[in-house]
CSV table of C-alpha atoms in Angstrom, one decimal:
chain,number,residue,atom,x,y,z
A,62,MET,CA,17.7,-0.9,16.2
A,63,ASN,CA,14.7,-1.5,18.3
A,64,PHE,CA,12.3,-3.7,16.4
A,65,ASP,CA,9.6,-3.7,19.1
A,66,LEU,CA,6.3,-2.0,18.3
A,67,ASN,CA,6.1,1.3,20.2
A,68,GLU,CA,3.3,2.0,22.7
A,69,ASN,CA,1.2,3.8,20.1
A,70,GLN,CA,1.6,0.9,17.6
A,71,GLU,CA,0.5,-1.6,20.2
A,72,MET,CA,-2.5,0.5,21.1
A,73,ILE,CA,-3.5,1.0,17.5
A,74,ALA,CA,-2.9,-2.6,16.5
A,75,GLN,CA,-5.3,-3.8,19.3
A,76,MET,CA,-7.9,-1.2,18.5
A,77,VAL,CA,-7.9,-2.1,14.8
A,78,ARG,CA,-7.9,-5.8,15.6
A,79,ASP,CA,-10.9,-5.5,17.8
A,80,PHE,CA,-12.7,-3.2,15.3
A,81,ALA,CA,-12.0,-5.5,12.4
A,82,GLU,CA,-13.2,-8.6,14.2
A,83,LYS,CA,-16.5,-6.9,15.3
A,84,GLU,CA,-17.3,-4.7,12.3
A,85,ILE,CA,-15.5,-6.1,9.2
A,86,ARG,CA,-15.0,-9.9,9.5
A,87,PRO,CA,-18.7,-10.7,9.9
A,88,ASN,CA,-19.6,-8.7,6.8
A,89,MET,CA,-16.6,-8.9,4.5
A,90,ASN,CA,-17.8,-11.9,2.4
A,91,LYS,CA,-21.2,-10.2,1.8
A,92,TRP,CA,-19.5,-6.9,0.8
A,93,ASP,CA,-17.2,-8.9,-1.4
A,94,ASP,CA,-20.0,-10.8,-3.1
A,95,GLU,CA,-22.1,-7.6,-3.6
A,96,GLU,CA,-19.2,-5.2,-4.4
A,97,PHE,CA,-20.6,-3.0,-1.6
A,98,PHE,CA,-18.5,-0.1,-0.3
A,99,PRO,CA,-19.3,0.2,3.5
A,100,VAL,CA,-19.4,4.0,3.9
A,101,ASP,CA,-20.8,3.7,7.4
A,102,THR,CA,-17.9,1.5,8.4
A,103,MET,CA,-15.5,4.0,6.9
A,104,LYS,CA,-17.1,6.8,8.9
A,105,LYS,CA,-16.8,4.7,12.1
A,106,MET,CA,-13.1,4.3,11.4
A,107,GLY,CA,-13.0,8.1,11.0
A,108,GLU,CA,-14.4,8.4,14.6
A,109,LEU,CA,-11.5,6.1,15.7
A,110,GLY,CA,-9.0,8.4,14.1
A,111,LEU,CA,-8.0,6.0,11.3
A,112,LEU,CA,-8.8,8.4,8.5
A,113,GLY,CA,-6.3,11.0,9.5
A,114,ILE,CA,-3.6,9.0,11.2
A,115,TYR,CA,-0.6,11.2,10.4
A,116,ILE,CA,-2.5,14.4,10.1
A,117,PRO,CA,-1.6,16.8,12.9
A,118,GLU,CA,-4.1,17.3,15.7
A,119,GLN,CA,-4.5,21.0,14.7
A,120,TYR,CA,-6.3,19.8,11.6
A,121,GLY,CA,-8.4,17.2,13.4
A,122,GLY,CA,-6.0,14.3,12.8
A,123,SER,CA,-4.5,11.7,15.2
A,124,GLY,CA,-1.1,13.2,15.0
A,125,PHE,CA,0.8,9.9,14.7
A,126,GLY,CA,3.5,8.9,12.2
A,127,TYR,CA,4.0,6.3,9.5
A,128,PHE,CA,4.8,3.5,12.0
A,129,GLU,CA,1.3,3.8,13.4
A,130,TYR,CA,-0.2,4.2,10.0
A,131,ALA,CA,1.6,1.1,8.6
A,132,THR,CA,0.6,-0.9,11.7
A,133,ALA,CA,-3.1,0.0,11.2
A,134,LEU,CA,-3.1,-1.0,7.6
A,135,MET,CA,-1.3,-4.3,8.3
A,136,GLU,CA,-4.1,-5.2,10.8
A,137,LEU,CA,-6.8,-4.3,8.3
A,138,GLY,CA,-5.1,-6.2,5.6
A,139,LYS,CA,-5.1,-9.4,7.7
A,140,VAL,CA,-8.9,-9.3,7.6
A,141,CYS,CA,-10.0,-7.5,4.4
A,142,GLY,CA,-7.8,-6.1,1.7
A,143,GLY,CA,-10.8,-4.1,0.3
A,144,VAL,CA,-11.5,-2.1,3.4
A,145,GLY,CA,-7.8,-1.7,4.0
A,146,LEU,CA,-7.3,-0.3,0.4
A,147,SER,CA,-10.0,2.3,1.0
A,148,VAL,CA,-8.4,3.5,4.2
A,149,ALA,CA,-5.0,3.6,2.4
A,150,ALA,CA,-6.3,5.6,-0.5
A,151,HIS,CA,-8.2,8.0,1.7
A,152,ASN,CA,-5.2,8.7,3.9
A,153,SER,CA,-2.3,8.7,1.5
A,154,LEU,CA,-3.7,10.1,-1.7
A,155,CYS,CA,-6.5,12.6,-1.2
A,156,THR,CA,-5.9,13.7,2.4
A,157,GLY,CA,-2.1,13.4,2.1
A,158,HIS,CA,-2.0,15.5,-1.1
A,159,ILE,CA,-3.9,18.4,0.6
A,160,TYR,CA,-1.9,18.1,3.7
A,161,TYR,CA,1.5,18.1,2.1
A,162,HIS,CA,0.8,20.5,-0.8
A,163,GLY,CA,-2.3,22.5,0.0
A,164,THR,CA,-2.6,26.1,1.1
A,165,GLU,CA,-3.3,26.8,4.8
A,166,ALA,CA,-6.9,27.7,3.8
A,167,GLN,CA,-7.4,24.4,2.0
A,168,LYS,CA,-6.0,22.5,5.0
A,169,GLN,CA,-8.3,24.3,7.4
A,170,LYS,CA,-11.3,23.7,5.1
A,171,TYR,CA,-10.9,20.1,4.2
A,172,LEU,CA,-8.5,18.2,6.5
A,173,PRO,CA,-10.8,18.2,9.6
A,174,LYS,CA,-13.7,16.8,7.6
A,175,LEU,CA,-11.5,14.2,5.9
A,176,ALA,CA,-9.7,13.2,9.1
A,177,SER,CA,-13.0,12.7,11.0
A,178,GLY,CA,-14.7,10.7,8.3
A,179,GLU,CA,-17.3,13.4,7.6
A,180,PHE,CA,-15.8,13.5,4.1
A,181,ILE,CA,-14.6,10.5,2.1
A,182,GLY,CA,-11.7,11.4,-0.2
A,183,ALA,CA,-10.8,10.4,-3.8
A,184,TRP,CA,-7.7,11.0,-5.9
A,185,GLY,CA,-7.5,11.0,-9.6
A,186,LEU,CA,-4.4,10.5,-11.8
A,187,THR,CA,-5.0,7.6,-14.1
A,188,GLU,CA,-7.1,7.9,-17.2
A,189,PRO,CA,-8.7,5.3,-19.5
A,190,ASN,CA,-5.8,5.5,-22.0
A,191,THR,CA,-3.0,6.6,-19.6
A,192,GLY,CA,-1.9,4.4,-16.7
A,193,SER,CA,1.8,4.4,-16.0
A,194,ASP,CA,2.2,6.9,-18.9
A,195,ALA,CA,0.6,9.7,-16.9
A,196,MET,CA,2.4,12.5,-18.8
A,197,ARG,CA,0.1,11.8,-21.7
A,198,MET,CA,-3.1,12.5,-19.8
A,199,LYS,CA,-5.9,14.0,-22.0
A,200,THR,CA,-8.0,15.6,-19.3
A,201,THR,CA,-7.5,19.4,-19.5
A,202,ALA,CA,-8.2,22.5,-17.6
A,203,VAL,CA,-8.5,25.9,-19.4
A,204,LYS,CA,-8.5,29.2,-17.5
A,205,GLU,CA,-11.5,31.5,-17.8
A,206,GLY,CA,-11.4,34.5,-15.6
A,207,ASN,CA,-11.2,33.3,-12.0
A,208,GLU,CA,-12.2,29.8,-12.8
A,209,TRP,CA,-10.8,26.7,-14.5
A,210,VAL,CA,-12.9,24.7,-16.9
A,211,ILE,CA,-12.1,20.9,-16.8
A,212,ASN,CA,-13.0,18.4,-19.5
A,213,GLY,CA,-12.0,14.7,-19.7
A,214,ALA,CA,-12.1,11.5,-17.6
A,215,LYS,CA,-10.2,9.7,-15.0
A,216,ASN,CA,-10.3,5.9,-14.5
A,217,TRP,CA,-9.8,3.3,-11.7
A,218,ILE,CA,-10.5,6.0,-9.0
A,219,THR,CA,-11.1,4.7,-5.5
A,220,HIS,CA,-14.2,6.4,-3.9
A,221,GLY,CA,-15.0,8.0,-7.3
A,222,LEU,CA,-18.7,7.7,-6.5
A,223,SER,CA,-18.9,8.2,-2.8
A,224,GLY,CA,-16.0,10.7,-2.4
A,225,ASP,CA,-17.2,14.0,-1.0
A,226,VAL,CA,-14.0,15.7,-2.2
A,227,SER,CA,-11.6,14.6,-5.0
A,228,VAL,CA,-8.1,15.7,-5.8
A,229,VAL,CA,-7.5,15.4,-9.5
A,230,LEU,CA,-4.4,15.9,-11.7
A,231,VAL,CA,-5.2,17.7,-14.9
A,232,ARG,CA,-3.2,19.0,-17.9
A,233,THR,CA,-2.9,22.8,-17.9
A,234,GLY,CA,0.1,22.9,-20.3
A,235,GLU,CA,1.6,21.1,-23.2
A,236,LEU,CA,1.5,17.3,-23.7
A,237,LEU,CA,4.6,15.6,-22.0
A,238,ASP,CA,5.5,18.8,-20.1
A,239,SER,CA,6.2,17.8,-16.5
A,240,LYS,CA,5.3,21.4,-15.5
A,241,GLY,CA,2.1,21.3,-17.5
A,242,ILE,CA,0.0,19.4,-15.0
A,243,THR,CA,-2.0,21.0,-12.1
A,244,ALA,CA,-3.8,19.5,-9.1
A,245,PHE,CA,-7.4,20.7,-8.3
A,246,ILE,CA,-9.8,20.0,-5.5
A,247,ILE,CA,-13.3,19.2,-6.7
A,248,GLU,CA,-16.3,18.8,-4.4
A,249,LYS,CA,-19.0,16.3,-5.0
A,250,GLY,CA,-22.1,17.8,-6.6
A,251,THR,CA,-20.1,20.3,-8.7
A,252,PRO,CA,-22.0,20.8,-12.0
A,253,GLY,CA,-20.7,18.6,-14.8
A,254,PHE,CA,-18.8,16.4,-12.4
A,255,SER,CA,-20.1,12.8,-12.4
A,256,ALA,CA,-18.9,9.2,-11.9
A,257,VAL,CA,-19.7,5.7,-13.1
A,258,LYS,CA,-19.0,2.6,-10.9
A,259,ILE,CA,-16.6,0.0,-12.2
A,260,LYS,CA,-18.0,-3.5,-11.6
A,261,ASP,CA,-16.8,-7.1,-11.7
A,262,LYS,CA,-13.3,-6.6,-10.2
A,263,LEU,CA,-11.2,-9.6,-9.3
A,264,GLY,CA,-10.6,-8.5,-5.8
A,265,VAL,CA,-10.7,-5.7,-3.2
A,266,ARG,CA,-14.4,-5.6,-4.1
A,267,ALA,CA,-15.4,-3.8,-0.9
A,268,SER,CA,-13.4,-0.8,-2.0
A,269,GLU,CA,-15.3,1.4,-4.5
A,270,THR,CA,-13.8,2.0,-7.9
A,271,ALA,CA,-15.2,4.4,-10.5
A,272,GLU,CA,-14.6,6.4,-13.6
A,273,LEU,CA,-14.7,10.2,-13.1
A,274,ILE,CA,-16.2,12.3,-15.9
A,275,PHE,CA,-15.7,16.1,-16.3
A,276,ASP,CA,-18.0,17.9,-18.6
A,277,ASN,CA,-17.2,21.6,-18.5
A,278,VAL,CA,-16.6,21.4,-14.8
A,279,ARG,CA,-15.9,24.9,-13.4
A,280,VAL,CA,-13.5,25.1,-10.5
A,281,PRO,CA,-12.5,28.3,-8.7
A,282,GLU,CA,-8.9,29.4,-8.7
A,283,ASP,CA,-8.9,28.9,-4.9
A,284,ASN,CA,-9.1,25.1,-5.5
A,285,VAL,CA,-5.7,24.9,-7.2
A,286,ILE,CA,-3.3,23.0,-5.0
A,287,GLY,CA,0.0,24.7,-4.8
A,288,GLU,CA,1.1,26.4,-7.9
A,289,VAL,CA,-0.2,25.9,-11.5
A,290,GLY,CA,2.1,23.4,-13.2
A,291,GLN,CA,3.3,21.7,-10.1
A,292,GLY,CA,0.8,18.9,-10.0
A,293,PHE,CA,2.9,16.2,-11.5
A,294,ILE,CA,5.8,16.8,-9.1
A,295,GLN,CA,3.3,16.8,-6.2
A,296,ALA,CA,1.8,13.5,-7.5
A,297,MET,CA,5.2,11.8,-7.6
A,298,GLN,CA,5.9,12.8,-4.0
A,299,VAL,CA,2.4,11.7,-2.9
A,300,LEU,CA,3.0,8.3,-4.6
A,301,ASP,CA,6.3,7.9,-2.8
A,302,GLY,CA,4.5,8.1,0.6
A,303,GLY,CA,1.5,6.2,-0.7
A,304,ARG,CA,3.7,3.2,-1.6
A,305,ILE,CA,4.3,2.7,2.1
A,306,SER,CA,0.6,2.3,2.6
A,307,ILE,CA,0.3,-0.3,-0.2
A,308,ALA,CA,3.3,-2.1,1.1
A,309,ALA,CA,1.8,-2.2,4.6
A,310,LEU,CA,-1.5,-3.4,3.3
A,311,SER,CA,0.3,-6.1,1.3
A,312,CYS,CA,2.1,-7.2,4.5
A,313,GLY,CA,-1.3,-7.5,6.2
A,314,VAL,CA,-2.8,-9.6,3.4
A,315,ALA,CA,0.3,-11.8,3.2
A,316,ARG,CA,0.3,-12.3,7.0
A,317,GLY,CA,-3.4,-13.1,7.0
A,318,ALA,CA,-2.8,-15.7,4.3
A,319,TYR,CA,0.1,-17.1,6.2
A,320,GLU,CA,-1.6,-17.4,9.5
A,321,ALA,CA,-4.7,-19.0,7.9
A,322,SER,CA,-2.3,-21.5,6.3
A,323,VAL,CA,-0.6,-22.3,9.6
A,324,LYS,CA,-3.9,-22.9,11.3
A,325,TYR,CA,-5.1,-25.1,8.5
A,326,ALA,CA,-1.9,-27.1,8.4
A,327,LYS,CA,-2.2,-27.9,12.1
A,328,GLU,CA,-5.8,-29.0,11.8
A,329,ARG,CA,-6.1,-30.8,8.4
A,330,GLU,CA,-5.0,-34.4,8.6
A,331,GLN,CA,-3.9,-36.7,5.7
A,332,PHE,CA,-2.3,-40.1,6.0
A,333,GLY,CA,-3.0,-40.1,9.7
A,334,LYS,CA,-1.2,-36.9,10.7
A,335,PRO,CA,-1.5,-33.1,10.3
A,336,ILE,CA,-0.4,-31.9,6.9
A,337,GLY,CA,2.0,-29.4,8.5
A,338,SER,CA,4.2,-32.4,9.6
A,339,PHE,CA,5.0,-33.1,5.9
A,340,GLN,CA,8.1,-31.3,4.6
A,341,ALA,CA,6.3,-30.2,1.4
A,342,ILE,CA,3.8,-28.1,3.5
A,343,ALA,CA,6.2,-27.1,6.3
A,344,PHE,CA,8.7,-25.6,3.8
A,345,LYS,CA,6.0,-23.6,2.2
A,346,LEU,CA,5.1,-22.2,5.6
A,347,ALA,CA,8.8,-21.4,6.3
A,348,ASP,CA,9.1,-19.5,3.0
A,349,MET,CA,5.9,-17.6,3.7
A,350,ALA,CA,7.0,-16.7,7.2
A,351,THR,CA,10.4,-15.5,6.1
A,352,GLU,CA,9.1,-13.4,3.2
A,353,VAL,CA,6.4,-11.7,5.3
A,354,GLU,CA,9.0,-10.7,7.9
A,355,ALA,CA,11.3,-9.4,5.2
A,356,ALA,CA,8.4,-7.4,3.7
A,357,GLU,CA,7.5,-5.9,7.0
A,358,LEU,CA,11.1,-4.8,7.7
A,359,LEU,CA,11.3,-3.1,4.3
A,360,THR,CA,8.0,-1.4,5.0
A,361,PHE,CA,9.1,-0.1,8.4
A,362,GLN,CA,12.4,1.1,6.9
A,363,ALA,CA,10.5,3.2,4.5
A,364,ALA,CA,8.2,4.4,7.2
A,365,TYR,CA,11.2,5.4,9.4
A,366,MET,CA,12.7,7.5,6.5
A,367,LYS,CA,9.3,9.1,5.9
A,368,ASN,CA,8.9,10.0,9.6
A,369,ASN,CA,12.4,11.6,9.6
A,370,LYS,CA,11.9,13.5,6.3
A,371,LEU,CA,14.6,11.6,4.5
A,372,PRO,CA,14.6,10.9,0.8
A,373,MET,CA,12.8,7.5,0.4
A,374,THR,CA,11.8,7.1,-3.2
A,375,LYS,CA,13.9,4.0,-3.6
A,376,GLU,CA,13.0,2.6,-0.2
A,377,GLY,CA,9.3,3.1,-0.8
A,378,ALA,CA,9.6,1.3,-4.1
A,379,TYR,CA,11.6,-1.5,-2.5
A,380,ALA,CA,8.8,-2.0,0.1
A,381,LYS,CA,5.9,-1.7,-2.3
A,382,TYR,CA,7.4,-4.0,-4.9
A,383,TYR,CA,8.6,-6.7,-2.6
A,384,ALA,CA,5.6,-6.7,-0.2
A,385,SER,CA,3.0,-6.8,-3.0
A,386,GLU,CA,4.7,-9.7,-4.7
A,387,VAL,CA,5.0,-11.5,-1.4
A,388,ALA,CA,1.2,-11.0,-0.8
A,389,VAL,CA,0.4,-12.7,-4.1
A,390,LYS,CA,2.8,-15.5,-3.4
A,391,CYS,CA,1.4,-16.1,0.1
A,392,GLY,CA,-2.2,-16.0,-1.2
A,393,ASN,CA,-1.3,-18.5,-3.9
A,394,GLU,CA,0.5,-20.8,-1.5
A,395,ALA,CA,-2.5,-20.6,1.0
A,396,VAL,CA,-4.8,-21.8,-1.8
A,397,GLN,CA,-2.4,-24.6,-2.6
A,398,ILE,CA,-2.0,-25.7,1.0
A,399,MET,CA,-5.8,-25.8,1.5
A,400,GLY,CA,-6.3,-27.6,-1.8
A,401,GLY,CA,-9.9,-27.9,-2.9
A,402,TYR,CA,-11.1,-26.1,0.2
A,403,GLY,CA,-8.8,-23.2,-0.6
A,404,TYR,CA,-10.5,-22.8,-4.0
A,405,THR,CA,-13.9,-22.1,-2.4
A,406,LYS,CA,-15.2,-19.0,-0.5
A,407,GLU,CA,-15.8,-21.2,2.5
A,408,TYR,CA,-12.2,-20.7,3.4
A,409,PRO,CA,-10.3,-17.3,3.3
A,410,ALA,CA,-7.4,-18.3,1.0
A,411,GLU,CA,-9.0,-17.4,-2.3
A,412,LYS,CA,-10.0,-13.9,-1.1
A,413,TYR,CA,-6.5,-13.2,0.1
A,414,LEU,CA,-5.2,-14.2,-3.4
A,415,ARG,CA,-7.7,-12.0,-5.2
A,416,ASP,CA,-7.2,-9.0,-3.0
A,417,ALA,CA,-3.4,-9.4,-3.2
A,418,LYS,CA,-3.2,-9.1,-6.9
A,419,LEU,CA,-4.3,-5.4,-6.9
A,420,MET,CA,-1.3,-4.6,-4.7
A,421,THR,CA,1.0,-5.3,-7.6
A,422,ILE,CA,-0.9,-2.9,-9.9
A,423,GLY,CA,-2.2,0.1,-7.9
A,424,GLU,CA,0.0,3.1,-7.1
A,425,GLY,CA,2.6,2.0,-9.6
A,426,THR,CA,2.8,-1.6,-11.0
A,427,SER,CA,5.6,-3.9,-10.0
A,428,GLU,CA,7.3,-3.1,-13.3
A,429,ILE,CA,7.1,0.7,-12.5
A,430,GLN,CA,8.7,0.0,-9.1
A,431,LYS,CA,11.6,-1.7,-10.9
A,432,VAL,CA,11.9,1.3,-13.1
A,433,VAL,CA,12.1,3.6,-10.0
A,434,ILE,CA,14.5,1.3,-8.2
A,435,SER,CA,16.8,0.9,-11.2
A,436,ARG,CA,16.9,4.6,-11.9
A,437,GLU,CA,17.8,5.3,-8.3
A,438,ILE,CA,20.6,2.8,-8.1
A,439,LEU,CA,22.1,3.9,-11.4
A,440,LYS,CA,22.1,7.6,-10.6
């Protein structure tokens, strides 16, 4: 196997690196403190092609694959997990759901605007009382003529407030029926459709999170994605690919924490020499380096399988589970290596740790990844 980055990856990595240093790093602590979602920065990334990386050029996308997508998220994660999460959610969830499962008319209507950054995308599966147990969702849609009337709520939705278009999964059949859930496209401003911002998050605070509220929201039949009753199956497929994005973002956060730790260990002196010369610190760095490399390999393995249209449920879960746990470990070790300084916002370690924790929860918790993996290996 060739483990070198391809030409496109090299180009995208440098482009994202330059953009992140100029546009994100100078502002990220302010955004984090204020829980501010930088919509203008997102739209600039749309102009660079980062909001439709794997969307074909015919729909206004960049036409790349998952290697390039993963590379971009790794570079963003090294700087700010919050901004990286927004790019991941926009690409993999909302845009990806429409691309992989939408009608040709839906693709023509929405993908060019999403890929360019004219539209910001949101995706809603989780509800206040149903997280991993999505089959018990209470938000319902009832058919009335040529429209569907939706009532209920979704929770923990990235871009719930700022999203111009949302893909939401709603129950149209019986409770616990896997063919009783349908995906709908809902545009911002639709009567009865509103959102409330969720505040005081631990990390990824530059990524907007909200609760979506549906009060007799009327949606035309043309906004059903695919067939009625196929939403849950679609969502599971979307999450398979989405886990690559969270794995890649986790790798970026982990590598950012590791590189900051190496830099600190070379500069910080105790007992007359750099702390990196002490085995206790050097072995931490060795563990971090090894685990980051392993996480990246698992992520690119899943990306390879996705690019080649191979079944990758297990491999996506491998990557997401391992990389997210490695991100938390690297963030924690970075704080430990930096000691008292690591515990303050003057140094980057504490933010890496706070941002990393979400990776073990979003798009399927670590425990759910173990369920997925164990089911696959015991088939």
